[in-house]
XYZ file of C-alpha atoms in Angstrom:
707
model
C -73.852 60.390 -137.780
C -77.020 58.445 -138.266
C -77.919 55.795 -135.753
C -76.772 52.409 -136.888
C -79.367 50.042 -138.314
C -81.451 48.168 -135.886
C -80.094 44.703 -134.716
C -81.334 41.732 -136.976
C -84.631 40.263 -135.998
C -84.177 37.773 -133.234
C -85.811 37.000 -129.931
C -88.606 39.392 -128.721
C -86.171 40.937 -126.223
C -83.556 41.666 -128.677
C -86.159 43.231 -131.027
C -87.490 45.403 -128.346
C -84.167 46.435 -127.179
C -83.144 47.485 -130.739
C -86.305 49.690 -131.062
C -85.306 51.543 -127.858
C -81.647 51.976 -128.752
C -80.568 49.314 -126.217
C -77.746 46.975 -127.355
C -77.785 43.288 -126.720
C -74.055 42.818 -127.496
C -70.784 44.780 -127.586
C -67.353 44.409 -129.057
C -64.490 44.808 -126.548
C -61.900 44.329 -129.348
C -61.943 44.086 -133.081
C -63.398 40.809 -134.290
C -64.733 39.883 -130.903
C -68.419 40.235 -129.848
C -69.793 39.554 -126.396
C -73.515 39.329 -125.582
C -74.946 41.427 -122.986
C -76.956 39.720 -120.172
C -80.748 39.775 -120.348
C -80.603 41.248 -116.818
C -78.730 44.249 -118.142
C -81.021 44.715 -121.165
C -84.191 44.363 -119.106
C -82.800 46.764 -116.472
C -81.963 49.448 -119.153
C -85.366 49.143 -120.737
C -87.005 49.549 -117.212
C -85.024 52.716 -116.872
C -86.587 53.929 -120.059
C -90.043 53.219 -118.776
C -90.343 49.938 -120.684
C -91.496 46.848 -118.805
C -89.930 43.600 -120.105
C -89.800 41.721 -116.856
C -92.271 38.866 -117.967
C -92.996 37.259 -121.247
C -96.418 38.877 -121.239
C -94.986 42.339 -120.382
C -92.362 41.887 -123.073
C -94.992 40.967 -125.724
C -97.212 43.850 -124.914
C -94.146 46.330 -124.867
C -93.032 45.150 -128.194
C -96.468 45.411 -129.800
C -96.879 48.841 -128.347
C -93.601 50.115 -129.546
C -94.057 48.665 -133.037
C -97.497 50.233 -133.308
C -96.273 53.548 -132.031
C -93.435 53.692 -134.604
C -95.933 52.817 -137.406
C -98.269 55.519 -136.409
C -95.624 58.209 -135.712
C -95.187 60.872 -138.406
C -91.947 62.233 -137.024
C -89.574 61.624 -134.040
C -89.876 64.197 -131.270
C -86.722 66.075 -132.449
C -85.500 66.366 -135.964
C -82.330 68.008 -137.334
C -81.537 70.204 -140.327
C -77.918 71.197 -141.198
C -76.895 74.392 -142.814
C -80.484 75.488 -143.578
C -81.357 72.242 -145.542
C -84.682 70.557 -144.619
C -84.208 67.709 -142.198
C -83.785 64.232 -143.871
C -86.647 62.909 -141.787
C -89.151 65.006 -143.723
C -88.487 62.873 -146.866
C -90.357 59.935 -145.267
C -93.563 62.005 -144.769
C -96.620 60.963 -146.867
C -97.223 63.014 -150.000
C -99.394 66.025 -149.330
C -98.262 66.459 -145.702
C -98.769 70.090 -144.733
C -95.870 71.868 -142.737
C -95.811 74.911 -140.536
C -92.701 76.075 -138.837
C -92.693 78.541 -135.936
C -89.104 79.787 -135.716
C -87.157 80.635 -132.693
C -86.960 84.229 -134.103
C -90.900 84.595 -134.062
C -91.611 83.923 -137.732
C -94.161 81.414 -139.165
C -93.091 79.633 -142.375
C -94.833 77.003 -144.603
C -91.654 75.102 -145.241
C -88.422 73.805 -143.609
C -86.217 75.124 -146.379
C -83.580 77.693 -145.680
C -84.420 78.222 -141.993
C -82.136 80.179 -139.742
C -80.071 78.523 -137.021
C -82.026 77.760 -133.908
C -84.505 75.384 -132.217
C -87.863 75.797 -133.935
C -91.248 74.128 -133.674
C -92.527 72.101 -136.564
C -96.114 71.200 -137.082
C -96.970 68.510 -139.540
C -100.429 67.304 -140.731
C -100.681 64.283 -143.003
C -103.509 63.659 -145.436
C -104.836 60.782 -143.311
C -105.261 63.161 -140.254
C -102.203 62.247 -138.356
C -100.337 65.235 -136.848
C -96.965 65.780 -135.173
C -95.560 68.707 -133.259
C -91.832 68.355 -132.960
C -88.685 70.222 -132.192
C -86.613 71.221 -135.179
C -82.916 71.884 -134.519
C -81.141 73.829 -137.329
C -77.450 74.097 -137.058
C -74.594 75.300 -139.263
C -73.060 72.432 -141.227
C -69.948 72.580 -139.393
C -67.983 74.735 -136.879
C -65.157 76.834 -138.396
C -61.634 75.703 -137.956
C -59.430 77.410 -135.284
C -58.110 80.768 -136.352
C -54.665 79.519 -137.406
C -52.399 77.291 -135.282
C -52.241 77.992 -131.554
C -50.517 76.477 -128.559
C -51.673 76.673 -124.979
C -51.323 75.555 -121.365
C -53.294 72.702 -119.678
C -53.699 72.944 -116.066
C -55.821 71.771 -113.153
C -56.859 75.144 -111.685
C -56.835 73.944 -108.035
C -53.239 73.004 -108.364
C -52.063 76.484 -109.482
C -51.375 78.511 -106.361
C -50.132 81.998 -106.243
C -49.055 84.003 -103.379
C -52.539 85.496 -103.142
C -54.613 82.170 -103.217
C -56.217 80.559 -100.215
C -54.651 77.092 -100.268
C -55.803 76.246 -103.876
C -55.799 77.935 -107.310
C -58.754 80.310 -107.949
C -60.193 82.398 -110.684
C -57.874 85.251 -109.907
C -55.011 82.951 -110.476
C -56.554 81.803 -113.744
C -56.912 85.461 -115.051
C -53.292 86.052 -113.952
C -51.999 82.946 -115.770
C -54.022 83.808 -118.885
C -52.836 87.484 -118.990
C -49.241 86.442 -118.555
C -49.315 83.458 -120.969
C -51.116 85.497 -123.671
C -48.912 88.678 -123.387
C -45.523 87.291 -122.501
C -45.560 83.857 -124.104
C -47.867 84.105 -127.163
C -50.165 81.385 -125.943
C -53.539 81.078 -127.578
C -55.419 79.356 -124.849
C -55.527 77.930 -121.325
C -57.368 74.747 -120.665
C -58.698 74.043 -117.206
C -60.425 71.110 -115.414
C -64.171 71.237 -114.985
C -65.193 74.049 -112.565
C -68.607 72.649 -111.923
C -70.174 72.810 -108.456
C -69.101 70.037 -106.221
C -71.264 68.101 -103.763
C -70.477 69.344 -100.297
C -69.451 66.807 -97.645
C -66.676 65.862 -95.235
C -64.667 65.065 -96.937
C -65.785 66.452 -100.360
C -65.170 64.290 -103.309
C -62.273 66.140 -104.841
C -62.819 64.876 -108.270
C -63.930 67.642 -110.655
C -65.447 64.923 -112.849
C -68.263 63.955 -110.381
C -69.910 67.237 -109.588
C -73.179 68.165 -108.003
C -74.063 70.421 -110.945
C -72.488 70.841 -114.381
C -74.877 73.803 -115.039
C -73.491 76.083 -112.266
C -69.822 76.752 -111.200
C -68.348 76.142 -107.862
C -67.822 79.184 -105.653
C -64.754 77.570 -104.055
C -62.938 78.897 -107.095
C -63.813 82.636 -106.223
C -61.136 85.141 -105.608
C -62.808 86.536 -102.600
C -60.832 89.830 -102.547
C -61.915 90.581 -106.131
C -65.647 90.667 -105.124
C -66.227 94.379 -105.237
C -68.169 94.411 -101.874
C -65.094 92.805 -100.112
C -63.461 96.272 -99.785
C -66.474 97.663 -97.978
C -66.799 95.195 -95.216
C -67.270 97.353 -92.199
C -63.854 98.795 -91.121
C -64.484 99.330 -87.528
C -66.817 96.538 -86.565
C -66.771 92.896 -85.656
C -67.129 91.919 -89.348
C -63.835 93.529 -90.215
C -61.960 91.700 -87.402
C -63.546 88.421 -88.366
C -62.561 89.027 -92.071
C -58.968 89.694 -90.903
C -58.968 86.447 -88.995
C -60.170 84.569 -92.150
C -57.406 86.092 -94.036
C -54.809 85.050 -91.501
C -56.146 81.383 -91.612
C -56.121 81.601 -95.398
C -52.485 82.526 -95.290
C -51.742 79.546 -93.072
C -53.456 77.240 -95.524
C -51.466 78.596 -98.423
C -48.180 78.188 -96.484
C -49.088 74.679 -95.534
C -49.498 73.618 -99.094
C -46.619 75.590 -100.576
C -44.000 75.175 -97.846
C -45.028 72.406 -95.564
C -45.899 69.548 -97.834
C -49.667 69.581 -97.068
C -52.117 68.420 -99.689
C -54.675 70.761 -101.076
C -57.770 70.752 -98.802
C -60.805 71.904 -100.627
C -62.979 71.557 -97.539
C -60.811 73.894 -95.498
C -60.561 76.396 -98.326
C -64.248 76.402 -98.813
C -64.898 76.779 -95.040
C -62.855 79.967 -94.992
C -64.365 81.380 -98.270
C -67.897 80.667 -97.160
C -67.250 82.520 -93.881
C -65.620 85.438 -95.705
C -68.509 85.541 -98.296
C -71.126 85.603 -95.520
C -69.496 88.801 -94.372
C -69.119 90.306 -97.830
C -72.844 89.605 -98.434
C -73.802 91.808 -95.512
C -72.432 94.797 -97.671
C -75.437 96.177 -99.708
C -75.127 95.912 -103.457
C -74.934 99.298 -105.210
C -77.705 100.152 -107.683
C -75.750 99.016 -110.710
C -74.528 95.826 -109.028
C -77.993 95.075 -107.795
C -79.424 95.544 -111.330
C -76.844 93.127 -112.749
C -77.630 90.629 -110.077
C -81.366 90.839 -110.856
C -80.569 90.377 -114.537
C -78.704 87.197 -113.742
C -81.566 85.869 -111.697
C -84.006 86.561 -114.534
C -81.752 85.034 -117.124
C -81.107 81.879 -115.119
C -84.705 81.489 -113.913
C -85.991 78.259 -112.492
C -82.693 76.399 -113.084
C -80.775 78.722 -110.734
C -83.665 78.728 -108.076
C -83.552 74.874 -108.217
C -79.852 74.685 -107.802
C -79.841 77.263 -104.931
C -82.727 75.400 -103.278
C -80.792 72.146 -103.389
C -77.820 73.903 -101.870
C -79.951 75.350 -99.051
C -81.585 72.009 -98.405
C -78.346 70.279 -98.326
C -77.172 72.511 -95.521
C -80.076 71.239 -93.395
C -80.608 67.738 -94.536
C -77.291 66.591 -95.914
C -75.819 66.436 -99.419
C -77.675 63.319 -100.687
C -81.280 64.174 -101.556
C -82.267 60.496 -101.600
C -81.950 60.614 -97.743
C -84.001 63.815 -97.348
C -87.725 63.724 -96.086
C -89.838 62.147 -98.689
C -91.657 65.330 -99.756
C -88.426 67.201 -100.285
C -87.099 64.579 -102.829
C -89.402 66.085 -105.306
C -88.383 69.622 -106.340
C -91.978 70.357 -107.389
C -93.675 69.039 -104.263
C -95.687 71.432 -101.869
C -93.219 70.459 -99.089
C -90.327 71.769 -101.285
C -92.339 74.929 -102.058
C -92.762 75.635 -98.255
C -89.087 74.950 -97.833
C -88.239 77.439 -100.531
C -90.183 80.102 -98.580
C -88.631 79.197 -95.326
C -85.033 79.010 -96.685
C -85.381 82.222 -98.924
C -82.322 83.836 -97.351
C -80.055 80.880 -97.908
C -81.439 80.380 -101.447
C -80.490 84.100 -102.104
C -76.991 83.438 -100.664
C -76.291 80.513 -102.879
C -77.873 82.364 -105.910
C -75.523 85.248 -105.260
C -72.589 82.814 -105.113
C -73.372 81.523 -108.447
C -73.630 85.033 -109.879
C -70.272 86.072 -108.272
C -68.550 82.996 -109.750
C -70.000 83.330 -113.150
C -68.915 87.092 -113.172
C -65.302 86.108 -112.391
C -65.378 83.440 -114.989
C -66.649 85.819 -117.630
C -64.023 88.369 -116.540
C -61.237 85.717 -116.858
C -62.155 84.946 -120.381
C -62.280 88.664 -121.219
C -58.750 88.956 -119.733
C -57.585 86.097 -121.779
C -58.857 87.535 -124.978
C -57.484 91.044 -124.094
C -54.089 89.423 -123.706
C -54.187 88.447 -127.306
C -55.279 84.796 -127.044
C -57.014 83.538 -130.128
C -59.156 81.093 -128.186
C -58.932 82.118 -124.407
C -60.241 79.739 -121.814
C -61.035 76.207 -122.679
C -63.593 74.814 -120.223
C -64.080 71.199 -119.523
C -67.556 69.402 -119.474
C -67.630 66.356 -117.322
C -69.535 63.411 -118.578
C -72.046 63.313 -115.856
C -73.103 64.402 -112.323
C -73.281 62.893 -108.888
C -76.527 60.836 -108.233
C -77.038 62.773 -104.933
C -76.368 66.262 -106.329
C -78.299 69.294 -107.463
C -78.776 68.323 -111.140
C -79.890 64.814 -110.355
C -82.391 66.190 -107.922
C -83.705 69.095 -110.024
C -83.738 67.241 -113.362
C -84.966 63.803 -112.164
C -87.294 63.155 -115.128
C -84.158 63.386 -117.443
C -82.043 60.789 -115.672
C -82.360 56.978 -115.791
C -83.070 55.843 -112.290
C -81.253 52.946 -111.081
C -78.437 53.050 -113.574
C -74.923 54.209 -113.571
C -72.486 55.220 -116.527
C -69.112 53.369 -116.960
C -67.175 51.438 -119.433
C -67.366 47.765 -120.486
C -64.427 45.348 -119.958
C -61.635 45.729 -122.491
C -58.061 44.883 -123.037
C -56.850 47.470 -120.489
C -59.494 46.753 -117.695
C -60.984 43.259 -117.607
C -63.371 44.288 -114.860
C -64.928 47.315 -116.636
C -65.402 50.633 -114.899
C -68.327 52.079 -112.991
C -68.192 55.930 -112.707
C -71.080 56.285 -110.449
C -72.900 58.867 -112.688
C -76.601 58.518 -113.665
C -77.152 58.711 -117.420
C -79.411 61.032 -119.205
C -82.529 59.381 -120.661
C -82.312 59.830 -124.486
C -86.076 59.572 -124.985
C -86.742 62.425 -122.390
C -84.109 64.591 -123.916
C -85.584 64.161 -127.425
C -89.105 64.914 -126.097
C -87.803 68.188 -124.605
C -85.844 69.282 -127.660
C -82.744 68.697 -125.561
C -83.706 71.574 -123.336
C -81.392 70.672 -120.307
C -78.416 69.921 -122.653
C -78.889 73.233 -124.465
C -78.984 75.218 -121.270
C -76.023 73.511 -120.012
C -73.952 74.281 -123.125
C -75.162 77.888 -123.292
C -73.974 78.491 -119.806
C -70.571 77.005 -120.315
C -70.058 78.728 -123.691
C -70.782 82.103 -122.138
C -67.402 82.223 -120.404
C -65.354 80.081 -122.780
C -63.544 80.312 -126.154
C -63.738 76.510 -126.409
C -65.212 73.615 -124.587
C -63.553 70.191 -124.071
C -66.124 67.392 -123.997
C -64.942 64.598 -121.643
C -65.666 61.184 -123.198
C -67.226 62.730 -126.319
C -68.238 59.211 -127.379
C -71.105 59.756 -124.825
C -72.897 61.781 -127.367
C -73.418 58.561 -129.426
C -73.753 55.869 -126.648
C -73.058 55.201 -122.986
C -72.442 52.030 -120.994
C -75.377 51.634 -118.586
C -74.750 49.559 -115.383
C -77.738 48.413 -113.259
C -77.486 49.694 -109.762
C -75.801 47.014 -107.557
C -74.362 45.147 -110.519
C -70.725 44.914 -111.589
C -69.576 46.825 -114.580
C -69.296 43.638 -116.582
C -73.081 43.402 -116.253
C -73.928 46.441 -118.272
C -74.980 47.311 -121.806
C -74.736 50.217 -124.277
C -77.691 52.602 -124.739
C -77.710 54.789 -127.844
C -78.344 58.517 -128.018
C -79.488 60.426 -131.147
C -75.998 61.455 -132.006
C -77.194 63.747 -134.825
C -79.383 65.666 -132.475
C -76.805 65.845 -129.833
C -74.146 67.036 -132.255
C -76.535 69.527 -133.815
C -77.391 71.229 -130.552
C -73.562 71.219 -129.686
C -72.720 72.901 -133.025
C -75.584 75.283 -132.726
C -74.648 76.582 -129.270
C -70.875 76.725 -130.077
C -71.506 78.655 -133.211
C -73.649 81.133 -131.357
C -70.900 81.714 -128.970
C -68.112 81.773 -131.660
C -66.389 78.924 -129.704
C -64.410 75.786 -130.690
C -65.305 72.269 -129.384
C -62.660 69.660 -128.499
C -63.825 66.057 -128.089
C -61.901 63.715 -125.661
C -62.001 60.741 -127.890
C -59.189 58.696 -126.339
C -59.530 54.907 -125.805
C -62.091 52.581 -127.433
C -63.998 54.536 -130.072
C -66.700 52.816 -132.215
C -66.331 53.100 -135.994
C -67.648 56.201 -137.486
C -67.671 58.403 -134.435
C -64.449 60.296 -135.213
C -65.542 60.824 -138.733
C -68.946 62.223 -137.604
C -67.260 64.542 -135.264
C -64.716 65.733 -137.956
C -67.572 66.315 -140.403
C -69.105 68.802 -137.887
C -65.933 70.613 -137.032
C -65.477 68.998 -133.597
C -61.722 68.655 -132.928
C -60.369 65.406 -131.471
C -57.573 64.730 -128.828
C -54.314 63.216 -129.741
C -51.819 62.104 -126.954
C -48.295 61.352 -128.281
C -47.635 58.103 -126.599
C -50.836 56.610 -128.011
C -50.235 57.792 -131.599
C -48.943 54.577 -133.176
C -49.480 52.786 -136.413
C -51.910 50.279 -134.780
C -52.911 48.845 -138.140
C -49.379 48.398 -139.377
C -46.070 47.931 -137.755
C -47.172 49.414 -134.355
C -44.320 51.981 -134.271
C -44.737 55.610 -133.367
C -46.711 57.443 -135.922
C -44.624 59.995 -137.992
C -45.735 63.568 -137.510
C -47.042 63.989 -141.064
C -49.463 61.163 -140.483
C -51.264 62.715 -137.561
C -54.655 64.295 -138.075
C -54.908 68.013 -138.286
C -58.291 68.515 -136.639
C -57.114 67.883 -132.991
C -55.562 69.109 -129.852
C -52.137 67.464 -129.676
C -50.543 66.929 -126.242
C -47.780 64.898 -124.570
C -50.020 63.885 -121.636
C -53.254 64.515 -119.706
C -54.254 64.822 -116.019
C -55.064 61.091 -115.931
C -51.556 60.104 -117.372
C -48.002 60.173 -116.185
C -46.152 63.537 -116.605
C -43.683 63.633 -119.473
C -40.724 63.580 -117.122
C -42.153 60.586 -115.286
C -42.626 58.660 -118.483
C -39.201 59.450 -119.919
C -37.518 58.150 -116.674
C -39.869 55.246 -116.055
C -40.856 56.687 -112.631
C -44.598 56.093 -113.579
C -43.955 52.314 -113.445
C -42.254 52.581 -110.010
C -45.182 54.650 -108.672
C -47.763 52.105 -109.851
C -45.742 49.220 -108.434
C -45.448 51.051 -104.954
C -49.291 51.109 -104.885
C -49.703 47.563 -106.004
C -51.351 48.445 -109.382
C -49.140 46.435 -111.625
C -50.595 43.192 -113.166
C -47.294 41.895 -114.199
C -43.780 41.612 -112.659
C -42.021 44.870 -112.117
C -39.073 44.002 -114.386
C -41.493 43.187 -117.217
C -43.349 46.375 -116.814
C -40.079 48.382 -116.676
C -38.760 46.721 -119.803
C -41.863 47.369 -121.812
C -42.071 51.062 -120.633
C -38.412 51.475 -121.610
C -38.903 49.987 -124.935
C -41.863 52.144 -125.613
C -39.978 55.400 -124.665
C -36.949 54.243 -126.507
C -38.984 53.857 -129.704
C -40.107 57.473 -129.440
C -36.679 58.870 -128.655
C -35.369 57.073 -131.631
C -37.929 58.725 -133.772
C -37.137 62.177 -132.186
C -33.488 61.743 -132.857
C -34.012 60.630 -136.483
C -36.061 63.708 -137.044
C -33.286 65.895 -135.637
C -35.447 67.060 -132.763
C -33.216 66.189 -129.786
C -30.825 68.984 -129.328
C -28.171 69.031 -126.628
C -29.145 65.766 -125.181
C -26.354 63.918 -123.460
C -28.284 60.722 -122.711
C -28.849 59.037 -119.441
C -31.451 60.501 -117.076
C -29.714 63.768 -116.006
C -31.888 66.869 -115.671
C -30.236 68.429 -118.732
C -31.054 65.383 -120.936
C -34.541 65.146 -119.525
C -35.222 68.857 -120.323
C -33.980 68.330 -123.923
C -36.160 65.212 -124.352
C -39.236 67.043 -123.154
C -38.517 69.884 -125.472
C -37.968 67.408 -128.368
C -41.321 65.907 -127.567
C -42.910 69.247 -128.008
C -40.828 70.043 -131.175
C -42.486 66.811 -132.477
C -45.988 68.040 -131.637
C -45.139 71.191 -133.631
C -44.170 68.971 -136.629
C -47.669 67.463 -136.794
C -50.504 69.307 -138.624
C -52.491 69.574 -135.343
C -54.307 72.795 -135.184
C -54.032 73.121 -131.464
C -50.988 72.114 -129.321
C -51.266 71.768 -125.557
C -48.541 71.797 -122.914
C -49.287 70.256 -119.539
C -48.251 73.025 -117.240
C -46.503 70.702 -114.640
C -44.304 69.468 -117.564
C -42.771 72.920 -117.838
C -41.065 72.502 -114.434
C -40.562 68.823 -114.594
C -43.299 67.530 -112.081
C -43.073 63.865 -111.752
C -46.613 63.228 -110.246
C -49.935 62.618 -112.129
C -52.761 64.795 -110.834
C -54.981 61.744 -110.977
C -54.043 58.052 -110.938
C -56.903 55.917 -112.269
C -57.608 52.872 -110.145
C -56.818 54.496 -106.825
C -58.877 56.254 -104.185
C -57.248 56.755 -100.749
C -54.035 55.058 -101.985
C -52.965 58.232 -103.911
C -53.774 61.945 -103.351
C -55.806 62.358 -106.583
C -56.885 65.941 -107.318
C -55.043 67.346 -104.328
C -51.555 68.010 -105.454
C -49.970 71.505 -106.212
C -47.808 71.987 -109.391
C -44.321 71.029 -108.250
C -40.868 70.984 -109.700
C -38.682 67.905 -110.320
C -37.717 67.515 -106.674
C -41.432 67.672 -105.689
C -41.265 71.287 -104.251
C -44.493 73.186 -104.830
C -44.088 75.962 -107.390
C -46.188 79.086 -107.203
C -47.581 81.029 -110.291
C -44.961 83.727 -109.596
C -42.162 81.199 -109.577
C -43.464 79.587 -112.737
C -43.430 82.855 -114.479
C -39.757 83.346 -113.654
C -38.709 79.567 -114.268
C -35.755 79.295 -116.706
C -36.897 75.735 -117.416
C -40.450 76.829 -118.288
C -39.174 79.603 -120.626
C -36.791 77.153 -122.293
C -39.659 74.797 -123.121
C -42.158 77.458 -124.108
C -39.576 79.040 -126.424
C -39.917 75.862 -128.441
C -43.635 76.527 -128.781
C -43.822 80.297 -129.416
C -45.754 81.117 -132.628
C -43.891 81.031 -135.845
C -44.632 82.865 -139.001
C -47.120 81.046 -141.322
C -45.627 78.906 -144.121
C -46.086 80.195 -147.751
C -48.427 77.322 -148.331
C -50.667 78.413 -145.407
C -49.979 75.259 -143.598
C -48.797 75.004 -139.874
C -45.075 75.559 -139.952
C -42.677 72.787 -139.002
C -41.088 72.966 -135.528
C -37.550 74.253 -134.928
């Protein structure tokens, strides 16, 4: 998708803003335009290194930008699709000489029929102007999924087995994948972001505000599966300490599964860190040592920076802004000295990253070996914590003093501030999107597909000046074509799918641009209505095919709660309703009733006796998923807690301490935690998943209708 045309000529500020991709207005609803404040626009420009704080500075900045664009031969990154030359080259003066140095080591005199990769393009115009730019060549689109597949959606921490230490881990993920693939015919398992969290007391439990998106969190390790675990000294103090850790881990697990305790990530990590310190004392064998060194060499400076931040956080706390001045710069002499002094701790954290990466890769291998067409679907959060490792190590790529969020809309009049610093689009382009490419490459190494949270962020993000309310923000645009090209390039190299979370307000053209490049969307049943017509539930044949279709997500009520109206009661008990309870109840019941009417008309409600009995509830949930199978959606996802009637959302937006977000185990309809072993034996689960088992393809090659 090309960037939209610049805003019409107006004030010097609006002209300057348009030239830097900063919006001066936004549309919270169709037909309504709201101007952004000058304060927000000036702050966004300042975060891009542009001074517009005074009339004189504004005049100089505008003149400089206009002159720079006139003199520029090419933007810093250009894109070619499917081997075709970049469209940007058509604007070059006649007679311009080109030289391309490809990623594969070739030198070419044209940009035609280049192989996929990130190449360097040298251009020399007849008037002597030159340009050295990054040339991203990506396949024209990603291939469609290999036939229809259904899969399970789960927040990994919530899935406890009888072997986990108080929260779900990568051993549980591998076990779930092996069982779901072999016994249930599932094609994928989608999990929450497994990015490294910011340590603290308490740690922010949200997986969507990580310290680093580049490296996984070792809290997810199955410690017993680390090969060196079995060789902790049998007759020494280490062995006794390890046995004590295992006893405490069993108590943590029991507290969550049997005593109603919440998942305590900090307690789990305290035990795992203690155990991993003991495991680290076991020397690596020659093969393991060589594999570790290969990992260090492959990850290079990025891993060293991440591990250095982890080591410094142990000494100075988890927010680098409060560290001694010299340590706030990852390239300072003070930081170099600290690296030397903390070498042992840096090695410890580097090894944890390697161990976690190894188990992630093994879990994906297990899923594919179990017959899954896709395997693991990992989740990419929209940003990182401002005090974390990525924000410290990649400071030049982040917009200082700004936070990402959402503007006011019909659902939230105050807007949202997610507390995540945005990437600077100018610096990304200058680097050929190097940090973005490295991030994607790392995630695709252990995934069959990647879900992009708030995929609209590839096009634009709502920037909020620090200290200002979300209403005082503005949109800043990214080069969506380049962002998409890098995404398609890295996904194609990995043979992986991409799923964009495109729920909520989406600007025109975004879904079409994603579909053109083979990026799947996300369709949630309750939101699929004929919004431009009668507003009624959208019949299955009118759903889009290029999507992951689900009944709910981690941010929404479970299907059982929605069918029974319990989600309204929960929000009322927490003071979150904006209208009288009776009014909210009636609206929710009417919404649900319209869907049940459609399900009944389609003959999908089987054995439903009405009311809110468990039997009728199960029949209705099965009918919902039969409906999803009637759509042409290429992927159908089942929220794992729905299989046992869990009532509680994993996250309730708009709450913090009022609700235990991100800390609940999967539970049954009565709220009793259910282990992975119990899930595998659950008659209710099997009855629902029998609805979703793969069916023979239809003669026309289209997805078959549901039963």
